[in-house]
mmCIF file of C-alpha atoms in Angstrom:
data_model
loop_
_atom_site.group_PDB
_atom_site.id
_atom_site.type_symbol
_atom_site.label_atom_id
_atom_site.label_comp_id
_atom_site.label_asym_id
_atom_site.label_seq_id
_atom_site.Cartn_x
_atom_site.Cartn_y
_atom_site.Cartn_z
ATOM 1 C CA MET A 1 10.391 -3.837 -3.630
ATOM 2 C CA THR A 2 13.735 -5.060 -2.285
ATOM 3 C CA ILE A 3 13.044 -3.407 1.083
ATOM 4 C CA ALA A 4 9.797 -5.400 1.598
ATOM 5 C CA LYS A 5 11.371 -8.548 3.216
ATOM 6 C CA PRO A 6 13.566 -6.677 5.704
ATOM 7 C CA VAL A 7 10.592 -4.574 6.799
ATOM 8 C CA LEU A 8 8.426 -7.615 7.291
ATOM 9 C CA ARG A 9 11.165 -9.381 9.344
ATOM 10 C CA PHE A 10 11.583 -6.246 11.491
ATOM 11 C CA ILE A 11 7.858 -6.030 12.265
ATOM 12 C CA LYS A 12 7.604 -9.725 12.995
ATOM 13 C CA LYS A 13 10.551 -9.756 15.414
ATOM 14 C CA SER A 14 10.036 -6.494 17.293
ATOM 15 C CA ASN A 15 6.335 -5.666 16.557
ATOM 16 C CA VAL A 16 7.284 -1.947 16.522
ATOM 17 C CA ILE A 17 4.429 -0.804 14.257
ATOM 18 C CA GLU A 18 5.023 2.948 14.662
ATOM 19 C CA ARG A 19 8.608 2.686 13.495
ATOM 20 C CA ALA A 20 7.570 0.659 10.448
ATOM 21 C CA ALA A 21 4.977 3.338 9.565
ATOM 22 C CA MET A 22 7.631 6.036 9.735
ATOM 23 C CA ARG A 23 9.762 4.046 7.277
ATOM 24 C CA ALA A 24 6.801 3.610 4.910
ATOM 25 C CA GLN A 25 6.148 7.345 5.125
ATOM 26 C CA SER A 26 9.832 7.997 4.236
ATOM 27 C CA LYS A 27 9.432 5.797 1.149
ATOM 28 C CA GLY A 28 6.398 7.818 0.095
ATOM 29 C CA GLY A 29 8.431 11.000 0.366
ATOM 30 C CA SER A 30 11.066 9.754 -2.027
ATOM 31 C CA GLY A 31 8.259 8.807 -4.458
ATOM 32 C CA MET A 32 6.981 12.342 -4.478
ATOM 33 C CA SER A 33 10.383 13.703 -5.337
ATOM 34 C CA GLY A 34 10.503 11.185 -8.188
ATOM 35 C CA GLN A 35 7.217 12.532 -9.514
ATOM 36 C CA GLN A 36 8.614 16.054 -9.484
ATOM 37 C CA ARG A 37 11.550 14.804 -11.521
ATOM 38 C CA VAL A 38 9.166 13.429 -14.133
ATOM 39 C CA MET A 39 7.389 16.774 -14.445
ATOM 40 C CA HIS A 40 10.768 18.485 -14.724
ATOM 41 C CA LEU A 41 11.712 16.125 -17.616
ATOM 42 C CA ARG A 42 8.486 16.970 -19.453
ATOM 43 C CA ARG A 43 9.098 20.709 -19.200
ATOM 44 C CA ARG A 44 12.659 20.312 -20.535
ATOM 45 C CA ALA A 45 11.636 18.027 -23.417
ATOM 46 C CA GLY A 46 10.200 20.804 -25.551
ATOM 47 C CA ARG A 47 13.348 22.927 -25.087
ATOM 48 C CA VAL A 48 16.183 20.542 -25.583
ATOM 49 C CA GLY A 49 14.624 17.875 -27.868
ATOM 50 C CA LEU A 50 16.557 14.669 -28.161
ATOM 51 C CA ALA A 51 18.865 15.413 -25.247
ATOM 52 C CA ALA A 52 15.850 15.369 -22.919
ATOM 53 C CA LEU A 53 14.608 12.153 -24.537
ATOM 54 C CA LEU A 54 17.800 10.361 -23.489
ATOM 55 C CA LEU A 55 17.123 11.221 -19.855
ATOM 56 C CA GLY A 56 13.774 9.400 -19.681
ATOM 57 C CA LEU A 57 12.530 6.036 -20.940
ATOM 58 C CA TYR A 58 9.089 4.657 -20.618
ATOM 59 C CA GLY A 59 8.525 1.439 -18.682
ATOM 60 C CA GLN A 60 6.624 -0.244 -15.937
ATOM 61 C CA ALA A 61 7.928 0.379 -12.459
ATOM 62 C CA GLY A 62 7.331 -2.119 -9.740
ATOM 63 C CA ALA A 63 5.968 -1.292 -6.296
ATOM 64 C CA ASP A 64 5.743 -3.395 -3.196
ATOM 65 C CA ALA A 65 3.327 -6.277 -3.803
ATOM 66 C CA LEU A 66 1.865 -5.646 -0.345
ATOM 67 C CA ASP A 67 0.933 -2.010 -1.076
ATOM 68 C CA THR A 68 -2.826 -1.449 -0.973
ATOM 69 C CA VAL A 69 -2.608 1.903 -2.782
ATOM 70 C CA GLN A 70 -0.092 2.520 -5.537
ATOM 71 C CA TRP A 71 0.452 5.869 -7.267
ATOM 72 C CA ARG A 72 2.124 6.079 -10.693
ATOM 73 C CA ALA A 73 3.364 8.681 -13.127
ATOM 74 C CA GLY A 74 4.992 8.280 -16.499
ATOM 75 C CA LEU A 75 6.370 10.166 -19.473
ATOM 76 C CA ARG A 76 6.878 8.791 -22.961
ATOM 77 C CA LEU A 77 8.332 10.691 -25.925
ATOM 78 C CA GLU A 78 7.700 9.070 -29.269
ATOM 79 C CA HIS A 79 8.564 9.760 -32.924
ATOM 80 C CA ASP A 80 6.510 8.362 -35.814
ATOM 81 C CA ASP A 81 7.890 8.988 -39.271
ATOM 82 C CA ASN A 82 4.544 8.228 -41.000
ATOM 83 C CA LEU A 83 1.863 9.289 -38.547
ATOM 84 C CA PHE A 84 -1.097 8.830 -40.931
ATOM 85 C CA ALA A 85 0.237 5.706 -42.702
ATOM 86 C CA ARG A 86 0.387 7.364 -46.112
ATOM 87 C CA PRO A 87 1.752 5.509 -49.156
ATOM 88 C CA GLN A 88 3.496 8.714 -50.357
ATOM 89 C CA ASP A 89 4.561 12.012 -48.770
ATOM 90 C CA PRO A 90 4.685 10.681 -45.196
ATOM 91 C CA ALA A 91 4.124 13.108 -42.364
ATOM 92 C CA GLY A 92 6.288 12.581 -39.258
ATOM 93 C CA ASP A 93 5.705 14.032 -35.786
ATOM 94 C CA TRP A 94 6.767 13.874 -32.163
ATOM 95 C CA LEU A 95 4.315 12.756 -29.519
ATOM 96 C CA THR A 96 4.523 13.463 -25.770
ATOM 97 C CA ARG A 97 2.485 11.040 -23.683
ATOM 98 C CA LEU A 98 2.140 11.965 -19.993
ATOM 99 C CA ASP A 99 0.127 9.685 -17.666
ATOM 100 C CA ALA A 100 -0.715 9.611 -13.981
ATOM 101 C CA GLY A 101 -2.975 7.369 -11.940
ATOM 102 C CA VAL A 102 -3.711 5.521 -8.755
ATOM 103 C CA ARG A 103 -4.481 1.858 -8.139
ATOM 104 C CA LEU A 104 -6.300 0.394 -5.100
ATOM 105 C CA ASP A 105 -5.949 -3.339 -4.560
ATOM 106 C CA LYS A 106 -7.457 -4.696 -1.347
ATOM 107 C CA GLN A 107 -8.327 -8.242 -0.303
ATOM 108 C CA TRP A 108 -10.487 -9.440 2.585
ATOM 109 C CA SER A 109 -10.705 -13.202 2.922
ATOM 110 C CA ARG A 110 -12.049 -14.374 -0.483
ATOM 111 C CA GLN A 111 -13.191 -10.903 -1.576
ATOM 112 C CA ARG A 112 -10.889 -8.672 -3.569
ATOM 113 C CA VAL A 113 -11.559 -5.112 -4.762
ATOM 114 C CA LEU A 114 -9.434 -3.478 -7.448
ATOM 115 C CA VAL A 115 -9.869 0.127 -8.658
ATOM 116 C CA ASP A 116 -7.534 1.751 -11.163
ATOM 117 C CA VAL A 117 -8.087 5.328 -12.388
ATOM 118 C CA GLY A 118 -5.795 7.306 -14.638
ATOM 119 C CA VAL A 119 -5.379 10.286 -16.894
ATOM 120 C CA VAL A 120 -3.309 10.034 -20.111
ATOM 121 C CA ASP A 121 -2.442 13.209 -22.033
ATOM 122 C CA TYR A 122 -1.383 12.978 -25.710
ATOM 123 C CA ARG A 123 0.286 16.038 -27.236
ATOM 124 C CA TYR A 124 1.616 16.246 -30.826
ATOM 125 C CA ARG A 125 4.331 18.764 -31.682
ATOM 126 C CA ASP A 126 3.228 19.683 -35.227
ATOM 127 C CA TYR A 127 -0.246 18.165 -35.745
ATOM 128 C CA ASP A 128 -1.623 19.454 -32.481
ATOM 129 C CA ASN A 129 -5.219 19.253 -33.781
ATOM 130 C CA ASN A 130 -4.887 15.571 -32.807
ATOM 131 C CA ASP A 131 -4.201 16.363 -29.120
ATOM 132 C CA PHE A 132 -6.507 14.617 -26.680
ATOM 133 C CA THR A 133 -6.772 13.474 -23.080
ATOM 134 C CA ALA A 134 -7.868 9.916 -22.217
ATOM 135 C CA THR A 135 -9.424 8.833 -18.908
ATOM 136 C CA PRO A 136 -8.989 5.067 -18.667
ATOM 137 C CA TYR A 137 -10.331 3.195 -15.655
ATOM 138 C CA GLN A 138 -11.004 -0.236 -14.267
ATOM 139 C CA ALA A 139 -13.184 -1.308 -11.321
ATOM 140 C CA GLN A 140 -13.366 -4.970 -10.339
ATOM 141 C CA TRP A 141 -14.820 -6.972 -7.544
ATOM 142 C CA GLN A 142 -13.710 -10.627 -7.321
ATOM 143 C CA TRP A 143 -15.976 -12.464 -4.885
ATOM 144 C CA GLY A 144 -16.103 -15.946 -3.412
ATOM 145 C CA LEU A 145 -18.565 -17.897 -1.320
ATOM 146 C CA GLY A 146 -17.042 -21.022 0.234
ATOM 147 C CA ASN A 147 -14.565 -22.967 -1.800
ATOM 148 C CA ASP A 148 -16.759 -23.788 -4.827
ATOM 149 C CA LEU A 149 -18.545 -20.586 -5.861
ATOM 150 C CA GLY A 150 -16.956 -17.360 -7.061
ATOM 151 C CA GLY A 151 -17.100 -14.657 -9.718
ATOM 152 C CA GLU A 152 -16.426 -11.080 -10.607
ATOM 153 C CA PHE A 153 -18.051 -7.765 -11.536
ATOM 154 C CA ARG A 154 -15.957 -5.547 -13.791
ATOM 155 C CA LEU A 155 -16.178 -2.125 -15.455
ATOM 156 C CA SER A 156 -13.419 -0.765 -17.642
ATOM 157 C CA ARG A 157 -12.608 1.852 -20.276
ATOM 158 C CA GLU A 158 -9.652 2.112 -22.648
ATOM 159 C CA GLU A 159 -8.834 5.064 -24.893
ATOM 160 C CA SER A 160 -5.842 5.223 -27.281
ATOM 161 C CA PRO A 161 -4.749 6.364 -30.734
ATOM 162 C CA ASP A 162 -5.672 3.733 -33.349
ATOM 163 C CA LEU A 163 -3.311 3.798 -36.344
ATOM 164 C CA THR A 164 -3.917 0.279 -37.604
ATOM 165 C CA ASP A 165 -6.314 0.755 -40.528
ATOM 166 C CA PRO A 166 -6.409 4.193 -42.220
ATOM 167 C CA ALA A 167 -8.555 2.703 -45.000
ATOM 168 C CA PHE A 168 -10.133 5.996 -46.018
ATOM 169 C CA GLY A 169 -6.874 8.010 -46.336
ATOM 170 C CA ALA A 170 -7.448 9.739 -43.003
ATOM 171 C CA ARG A 171 -5.508 12.884 -42.220
ATOM 172 C CA ALA A 172 -6.257 12.816 -38.516
ATOM 173 C CA VAL A 173 -5.312 10.440 -35.718
ATOM 174 C CA ASN A 174 -8.204 8.165 -34.892
ATOM 175 C CA VAL A 175 -9.051 7.642 -31.205
ATOM 176 C CA LYS A 176 -10.492 4.259 -30.258
ATOM 177 C CA LYS A 177 -12.638 3.962 -27.147
ATOM 178 C CA GLN A 178 -13.652 0.598 -25.591
ATOM 179 C CA ASP A 179 -16.139 0.347 -22.704
ATOM 180 C CA THR A 180 -16.678 -3.046 -21.064
ATOM 181 C CA GLN A 181 -19.167 -4.238 -18.428
ATOM 182 C CA ARG A 182 -19.123 -7.813 -17.239
ATOM 183 C CA ALA A 183 -20.570 -10.024 -14.517
ATOM 184 C CA ALA A 184 -19.281 -13.597 -14.320
ATOM 185 C CA VAL A 185 -19.775 -16.588 -11.996
ATOM 186 C CA GLN A 186 -18.029 -19.997 -11.684
ATOM 187 C CA TRP A 187 -19.422 -22.987 -9.755
ATOM 188 C CA GLN A 188 -17.051 -25.907 -9.228
ATOM 189 C CA PHE A 189 -19.634 -28.619 -8.568
ATOM 190 C CA HIS A 190 -17.069 -31.422 -8.769
ATOM 191 C CA PRO A 191 -13.292 -31.569 -8.131
ATOM 192 C CA SER A 192 -12.774 -31.885 -11.889
ATOM 193 C CA TRP A 193 -15.766 -29.955 -13.272
ATOM 194 C CA ALA A 194 -16.905 -26.336 -13.233
ATOM 195 C CA LEU A 195 -19.814 -24.436 -14.722
ATOM 196 C CA ASN A 196 -19.196 -20.878 -15.967
ATOM 197 C CA GLY A 197 -21.663 -18.152 -16.822
ATOM 198 C CA ALA A 198 -21.408 -14.436 -17.713
ATOM 199 C CA LEU A 199 -23.340 -11.406 -18.868
ATOM 200 C CA GLY A 200 -21.517 -8.618 -20.657
ATOM 201 C CA ARG A 201 -21.775 -5.400 -22.643
ATOM 202 C CA ASP A 202 -19.006 -4.175 -24.954
ATOM 203 C CA LYS A 203 -19.053 -0.830 -26.775
ATOM 204 C CA THR A 204 -16.425 0.154 -29.330
ATOM 205 C CA SER A 205 -16.345 3.631 -30.936
ATOM 206 C CA TYR A 206 -13.969 5.675 -33.107
ATOM 207 C CA SER A 207 -13.468 9.417 -33.337
ATOM 208 C CA ALA A 208 -12.951 9.273 -37.096
ATOM 209 C CA LEU A 209 -14.271 7.321 -40.044
ATOM 210 C CA THR A 210 -12.425 3.999 -40.409
ATOM 211 C CA ALA A 211 -12.997 0.651 -42.094
ATOM 212 C CA THR A 212 -14.224 -0.776 -38.755
ATOM 213 C CA PRO A 213 -17.707 0.391 -37.663
ATOM 214 C CA ASP A 214 -18.805 1.522 -34.209
ATOM 215 C CA GLU A 215 -20.787 -1.165 -32.396
ATOM 216 C CA THR A 216 -22.368 -2.222 -29.132
ATOM 217 C CA VAL A 217 -22.786 -5.919 -28.192
ATOM 218 C CA ARG A 218 -24.695 -7.391 -25.250
ATOM 219 C CA THR A 219 -23.801 -11.021 -24.570
ATOM 220 C CA ALA A 220 -24.745 -13.989 -22.398
ATOM 221 C CA GLU A 221 -22.492 -17.004 -22.213
ATOM 222 C CA LEU A 222 -22.443 -20.436 -20.603
ATOM 223 C CA GLY A 223 -19.500 -22.790 -20.415
ATOM 224 C CA LEU A 224 -18.514 -26.186 -19.009
ATOM 225 C CA ARG A 225 -14.890 -26.639 -17.894
ATOM 226 C CA TYR A 226 -12.924 -29.791 -17.154
ATOM 227 C CA LEU A 227 -9.999 -29.300 -14.713
ATOM 228 C CA SER A 228 -7.033 -31.650 -14.683
ATOM 229 C CA GLY A 229 -5.773 -30.644 -11.262
ATOM 230 C CA LYS A 230 -2.317 -29.723 -12.675
ATOM 231 C CA GLY A 231 -3.188 -26.261 -14.061
ATOM 232 C CA SER A 232 -4.591 -27.584 -17.341
ATOM 233 C CA TYR A 233 -8.233 -27.403 -18.425
ATOM 234 C CA VAL A 234 -10.636 -27.851 -21.355
ATOM 235 C CA GLU A 235 -13.710 -25.636 -21.781
ATOM 236 C CA LEU A 236 -16.726 -25.652 -24.126
ATOM 237 C CA MET A 237 -18.430 -22.265 -24.317
ATOM 238 C CA GLN A 238 -21.588 -20.988 -26.029
ATOM 239 C CA ARG A 239 -22.117 -17.206 -26.291
ATOM 240 C CA MET A 240 -25.227 -15.499 -27.569
ATOM 241 C CA GLY A 241 -25.301 -11.762 -28.349
ATOM 242 C CA GLN A 242 -27.417 -8.930 -29.630
ATOM 243 C CA GLY A 243 -26.267 -5.470 -30.657
ATOM 244 C CA GLU A 244 -26.298 -2.424 -32.863
ATOM 245 C CA GLU A 245 -23.732 -1.560 -35.509
ATOM 246 C CA GLU A 246 -23.084 1.687 -37.358
ATOM 247 C CA VAL A 247 -24.798 1.685 -40.795
ATOM 248 C CA GLN A 248 -25.994 -1.964 -40.736
ATOM 249 C CA GLY A 249 -28.174 -1.584 -37.609
ATOM 250 C CA ASP A 250 -29.346 -4.344 -35.252
ATOM 251 C CA PHE A 251 -27.864 -7.857 -35.304
ATOM 252 C CA ASP A 252 -27.834 -11.219 -33.533
ATOM 253 C CA GLU A 253 -24.541 -13.034 -32.899
ATOM 254 C CA ARG A 254 -23.600 -16.548 -31.916
ATOM 255 C CA HIS A 255 -20.155 -17.856 -30.977
ATOM 256 C CA THR A 256 -19.320 -21.446 -30.043
ATOM 257 C CA ARG A 257 -15.817 -22.181 -28.815
ATOM 258 C CA LEU A 258 -13.737 -25.105 -27.587
ATOM 259 C CA TYR A 259 -10.592 -24.027 -25.741
ATOM 260 C CA ALA A 260 -7.840 -25.752 -23.801
ATOM 261 C CA GLU A 261 -4.821 -24.723 -21.762
ATOM 262 C CA TRP A 262 -2.082 -27.264 -21.091
ATOM 263 C CA ALA A 263 0.565 -26.929 -18.426
ATOM 264 C CA TYR A 264 3.134 -29.495 -19.568
ATOM 265 C CA SER A 265 5.583 -28.398 -16.871
ATOM 266 C CA ALA A 266 6.550 -25.359 -14.900
ATOM 267 C CA LYS A 267 8.613 -24.226 -17.926
ATOM 268 C CA LEU A 268 6.232 -25.052 -20.822
ATOM 269 C CA LYS A 269 2.608 -24.018 -21.196
ATOM 270 C CA ALA A 270 0.431 -24.053 -24.267
ATOM 271 C CA HIS A 271 -3.112 -23.174 -25.368
ATOM 272 C CA LEU A 272 -5.333 -24.205 -28.291
ATOM 273 C CA GLY A 273 -8.852 -23.146 -29.252
ATOM 274 C CA TRP A 274 -11.312 -23.338 -32.123
ATOM 275 C CA GLY A 275 -14.693 -21.657 -32.597
ATOM 276 C CA ARG A 276 -17.431 -20.693 -35.009
ATOM 277 C CA LEU A 277 -18.810 -17.107 -35.168
ATOM 278 C CA SER A 278 -21.931 -16.089 -37.027
ATOM 279 C CA ARG A 279 -23.766 -12.769 -37.219
ATOM 280 C CA SER A 280 -27.125 -11.981 -38.850
ATOM 281 C CA TYR A 281 -28.562 -8.505 -39.400
ATOM 282 C CA GLU A 282 -32.217 -7.431 -39.428
ATOM 283 C CA GLN A 283 -31.694 -5.559 -42.690
ATOM 284 C CA GLY A 284 -30.356 -8.725 -44.403
ATOM 285 C CA GLY A 285 -27.670 -8.896 -47.048
ATOM 286 C CA ALA A 286 -24.801 -8.234 -44.593
ATOM 287 C CA ASP A 287 -24.797 -11.555 -42.691
ATOM 288 C CA TYR A 288 -21.463 -13.298 -42.276
ATOM 289 C CA SER A 289 -19.866 -16.236 -40.476
ATOM 290 C CA GLY A 290 -16.415 -17.786 -40.110
ATOM 291 C CA ASN A 291 -14.064 -19.914 -38.078
ATOM 292 C CA THR A 292 -11.961 -18.501 -35.208
ATOM 293 C CA TRP A 293 -8.973 -20.191 -33.597
ATOM 294 C CA GLN A 294 -6.024 -19.560 -31.257
ATOM 295 C CA ALA A 295 -2.822 -21.499 -30.642
ATOM 296 C CA GLY A 296 0.295 -20.662 -28.710
ATOM 297 C CA ALA A 297 2.983 -21.673 -26.254
ATOM 298 C CA ARG A 298 5.373 -20.167 -23.804
ATOM 299 C CA TRP A 299 8.687 -21.901 -23.111
ATOM 300 C CA GLN A 300 11.046 -20.952 -20.293
ATOM 301 C CA ILE A 301 14.166 -22.114 -22.103
ATOM 302 C CA THR A 302 16.574 -21.149 -19.307
ATOM 303 C CA SER A 303 16.307 -19.140 -16.118
ATOM 304 C CA LYS A 304 17.050 -15.991 -18.157
ATOM 305 C CA VAL A 305 15.546 -16.731 -21.606
ATOM 306 C CA ASP A 306 11.915 -17.454 -22.556
ATOM 307 C CA LEU A 307 10.083 -17.654 -25.869
ATOM 308 C CA THR A 308 6.447 -16.977 -26.704
ATOM 309 C CA VAL A 309 4.877 -18.067 -30.022
ATOM 310 C CA SER A 310 1.222 -17.641 -30.956
ATOM 311 C CA ALA A 311 -1.204 -17.609 -33.853
ATOM 312 C CA ASP A 312 -4.892 -16.737 -34.089
ATOM 313 C CA GLN A 313 -7.721 -16.048 -36.537
ATOM 314 C CA ALA A 314 -10.610 -13.623 -35.961
ATOM 315 C CA VAL A 315 -13.643 -12.557 -38.028
ATOM 316 C CA GLU A 316 -14.584 -8.860 -37.874
ATOM 317 C CA SER A 317 -17.230 -6.475 -39.240
ATOM 318 C CA GLN A 318 -16.411 -3.895 -41.875
ATOM 319 C CA LEU A 319 -18.181 -0.903 -43.414
ATOM 320 C CA VAL A 320 -17.604 -1.305 -47.153
ATOM 321 C CA PHE A 321 -17.006 -5.052 -47.011
ATOM 322 C CA ARG A 322 -19.251 -7.583 -45.359
ATOM 323 C CA SER A 323 -16.451 -8.847 -43.106
ATOM 324 C CA ARG A 324 -12.769 -9.556 -42.918
ATOM 325 C CA THR A 325 -10.812 -12.538 -41.647
ATOM 326 C CA VAL A 326 -7.576 -11.626 -39.865
ATOM 327 C CA ARG A 327 -4.789 -14.123 -39.150
ATOM 328 C CA ASN A 328 -1.863 -13.222 -36.936
ATOM 329 C CA TRP A 329 1.442 -15.018 -36.256
ATOM 330 C CA LEU A 330 3.737 -13.784 -33.431
ATOM 331 C CA VAL A 331 7.210 -14.708 -32.214
ATOM 332 C CA GLU A 332 8.493 -12.945 -29.038
ATOM 333 C CA PRO A 333 11.762 -13.923 -27.303
ATOM 334 C CA ARG A 334 12.785 -12.306 -24.022
ATOM 335 C CA TRP A 335 16.169 -12.181 -22.291
ATOM 336 C CA GLN A 336 16.536 -11.314 -18.615
ATOM 337 C CA ILE A 337 20.049 -9.898 -18.787
ATOM 338 C CA SER A 338 20.258 -9.210 -15.044
ATOM 339 C CA GLN A 339 17.890 -8.798 -12.133
ATOM 340 C CA ARG A 340 16.993 -5.302 -13.274
ATOM 341 C CA LEU A 341 17.707 -5.320 -17.013
ATOM 342 C CA SER A 342 15.796 -7.206 -19.721
ATOM 343 C CA ALA A 343 15.569 -7.173 -23.537
ATOM 344 C CA ARG A 344 12.699 -8.167 -25.796
ATOM 345 C CA ALA A 345 12.201 -8.689 -29.510
ATOM 346 C CA ASN A 346 9.061 -9.461 -31.515
ATOM 347 C CA TYR A 347 7.965 -10.201 -35.040
ATOM 348 C CA GLN A 348 4.314 -10.306 -36.115
ATOM 349 C CA HIS A 349 2.899 -11.170 -39.490
ATOM 350 C CA SER A 350 -0.787 -10.430 -40.198
ATOM 351 C CA ARG A 351 -2.978 -11.291 -43.141
ATOM 352 C CA ALA A 352 -6.391 -9.749 -43.652
ATOM 353 C CA ASP A 353 -8.779 -11.087 -46.281
ATOM 354 C CA TYR A 354 -11.858 -8.947 -47.027
ATOM 355 C CA GLU A 355 -15.030 -10.704 -48.102
ATOM 356 C CA GLN A 356 -17.930 -9.601 -50.271
ATOM 357 C CA ALA A 357 -17.286 -5.938 -51.047
ATOM 358 C CA LEU A 358 -20.021 -3.456 -51.899
ATOM 359 C CA PRO A 359 -20.843 -3.190 -55.677
ATOM 360 C CA GLY A 360 -18.070 -1.434 -57.592
ATOM 361 C CA LEU A 361 -15.298 -2.349 -55.126
ATOM 362 C CA GLY A 362 -12.668 -4.943 -56.017
ATOM 363 C CA GLN A 363 -10.974 -7.665 -54.025
ATOM 364 C CA ARG A 364 -8.837 -6.537 -51.072
ATOM 365 C CA ASP A 365 -6.138 -8.516 -49.269
ATOM 366 C CA ASP A 366 -3.564 -7.019 -46.912
ATOM 367 C CA ARG A 367 -0.270 -8.218 -45.483
ATOM 368 C CA THR A 368 1.253 -6.420 -42.521
ATOM 369 C CA ARG A 369 4.606 -7.090 -40.934
ATOM 370 C CA VAL A 370 5.714 -5.600 -37.610
ATOM 371 C CA ALA A 371 9.172 -6.044 -36.004
ATOM 372 C CA GLY A 372 10.321 -4.526 -32.762
ATOM 373 C CA LEU A 373 13.109 -4.348 -30.194
ATOM 374 C CA ALA A 374 12.831 -3.164 -26.573
ATOM 375 C CA LEU A 375 15.059 -2.680 -23.547
ATOM 376 C CA ASP A 376 13.651 -2.360 -19.998
ATOM 377 C CA TRP A 377 15.707 -1.193 -17.018
ATOM 378 C CA GLN A 378 14.411 -1.200 -13.463
ATOM 379 C CA LEU A 379 16.829 1.514 -12.307
ATOM 380 C CA THR A 380 15.539 1.564 -8.711
ATOM 381 C CA ASP A 381 12.486 0.003 -7.067
ATOM 382 C CA PRO A 382 10.198 2.941 -7.857
ATOM 383 C CA LEU A 383 11.874 4.064 -11.128
ATOM 384 C CA ALA A 384 11.910 2.163 -14.450
ATOM 385 C CA LEU A 385 13.330 3.156 -17.822
ATOM 386 C CA SER A 386 12.811 1.619 -21.273
ATOM 387 C CA ALA A 387 13.382 2.235 -24.976
ATOM 388 C CA GLN A 388 11.690 0.669 -27.974
ATOM 389 C CA TRP A 389 11.968 0.605 -31.778
ATOM 390 C CA GLN A 390 9.310 -0.666 -34.186
ATOM 391 C CA HIS A 391 9.159 -1.086 -37.960
ATOM 392 C CA GLU A 392 5.802 -1.665 -39.697
ATOM 393 C CA LYS A 393 5.018 -2.302 -43.318
ATOM 394 C CA ARG A 394 1.726 -3.091 -45.095
ATOM 395 C CA SER A 395 1.231 -4.274 -48.663
ATOM 396 C CA SER A 396 -2.325 -4.300 -50.052
ATOM 397 C CA SER A 397 -4.064 -5.410 -53.230
ATOM 398 C CA TYR A 398 -6.029 -2.166 -52.997
ATOM 399 C CA PRO A 399 -4.346 0.919 -54.501
ATOM 400 C CA GLY A 400 -3.130 3.590 -52.120
ATOM 401 C CA LEU A 401 -3.086 1.433 -48.961
ATOM 402 C CA ASP A 402 0.576 0.383 -48.937
ATOM 403 C CA TYR A 403 2.694 2.075 -46.312
ATOM 404 C CA ALA A 404 5.836 1.774 -44.224
ATOM 405 C CA ARG A 405 6.575 3.430 -40.894
ATOM 406 C CA GLN A 406 9.147 3.478 -38.140
ATOM 407 C CA ARG A 407 8.475 4.466 -34.531
ATOM 408 C CA TYR A 408 10.811 5.107 -31.653
ATOM 409 C CA TRP A 409 9.867 5.802 -28.076
ATOM 410 C CA LEU A 410 11.723 6.510 -24.877
ATOM 411 C CA GLY A 411 10.172 6.986 -21.465
ATOM 412 C CA VAL A 412 10.304 6.929 -17.706
ATOM 413 C CA ALA A 413 7.816 5.576 -15.158
ATOM 414 C CA LEU A 414 7.427 5.877 -11.407
ATOM 415 C CA ALA A 415 5.398 3.777 -9.012
ATOM 416 C CA PHE A 416 5.272 4.516 -5.318
#
């Protein structure tokens, strides 16, 4: 917050702690009134439609970096002109997304505890059978012993509508849930070398039938990292996993990866990685393997303009195909118009190749293009506004899977 530095100077010079606390309490009071304004906007949205939309834009509001506890509230109103990604007779709808949460971030010496808990409510105007409430959370303990040994314990959950692959002609919004548990450790046994290890469990599930199956994976990984001392590093990692997948049952997984991050300067950073993923099933006949890779760079062209470019390839499980290989290319420029106003644009091209279909199914290849524009405005320190437009189009070799959609959303967010 802009008030942070004056407050710190006041405390340092006069050491009047009680007066500083009164000022902090006063700031909290203004935050509560902001929260009431958000609730008022939500009540008005259903009555006055687009006029209410123009009053609130969704964004991320900044709070004082020194705050241990941060409360937040947000409202986003969104229109999707093809909610179920149909090739014909598209169904449009309005979505109201209301979220609230609290974040605790506390550090003692080399120990840091972070807890983030929230509630996100999704309400559709016409297709209200798709209404649902998500409860995302994150709990993380970053620990350190001395200067050479550290690690983290982390639990998290994410829930959100997944509209990316309605391969079965779904007529309901699919909800994707991801639960992650992870324990990791790093030992820097030499100024230029570190040993990494981790145990993890990832569970992904869907509320509706999609082309991607539900699965649970338990993994153990070991990596060796070389540090350049200038923010760059190279790492070789081996991950072994076991899990269960919907329909296909138990499997073993192996992923070997070589990855590097390069800090050329303070304005230019890049990353590059390559790996090999293989999965074998107890039932047999569904085994697959493939190459994975990532490449990208971020360039701070000027003090106000930066550019991010990236590309990657992943290999994923499928229900009616043995697997699919997905390649993504992304270009994302950003312009910091002023201290409080910024604009973003992005273009992403994705190609999905499906391998070894079940008997009777033909070849499937998809091409998806997504373009977007966004405007973010930090109106005041606790209040942020933003607006975004997105156009998405998919063409598929499979009949009935082509679609085009446009989405608009406007919102408001508070952090105090």
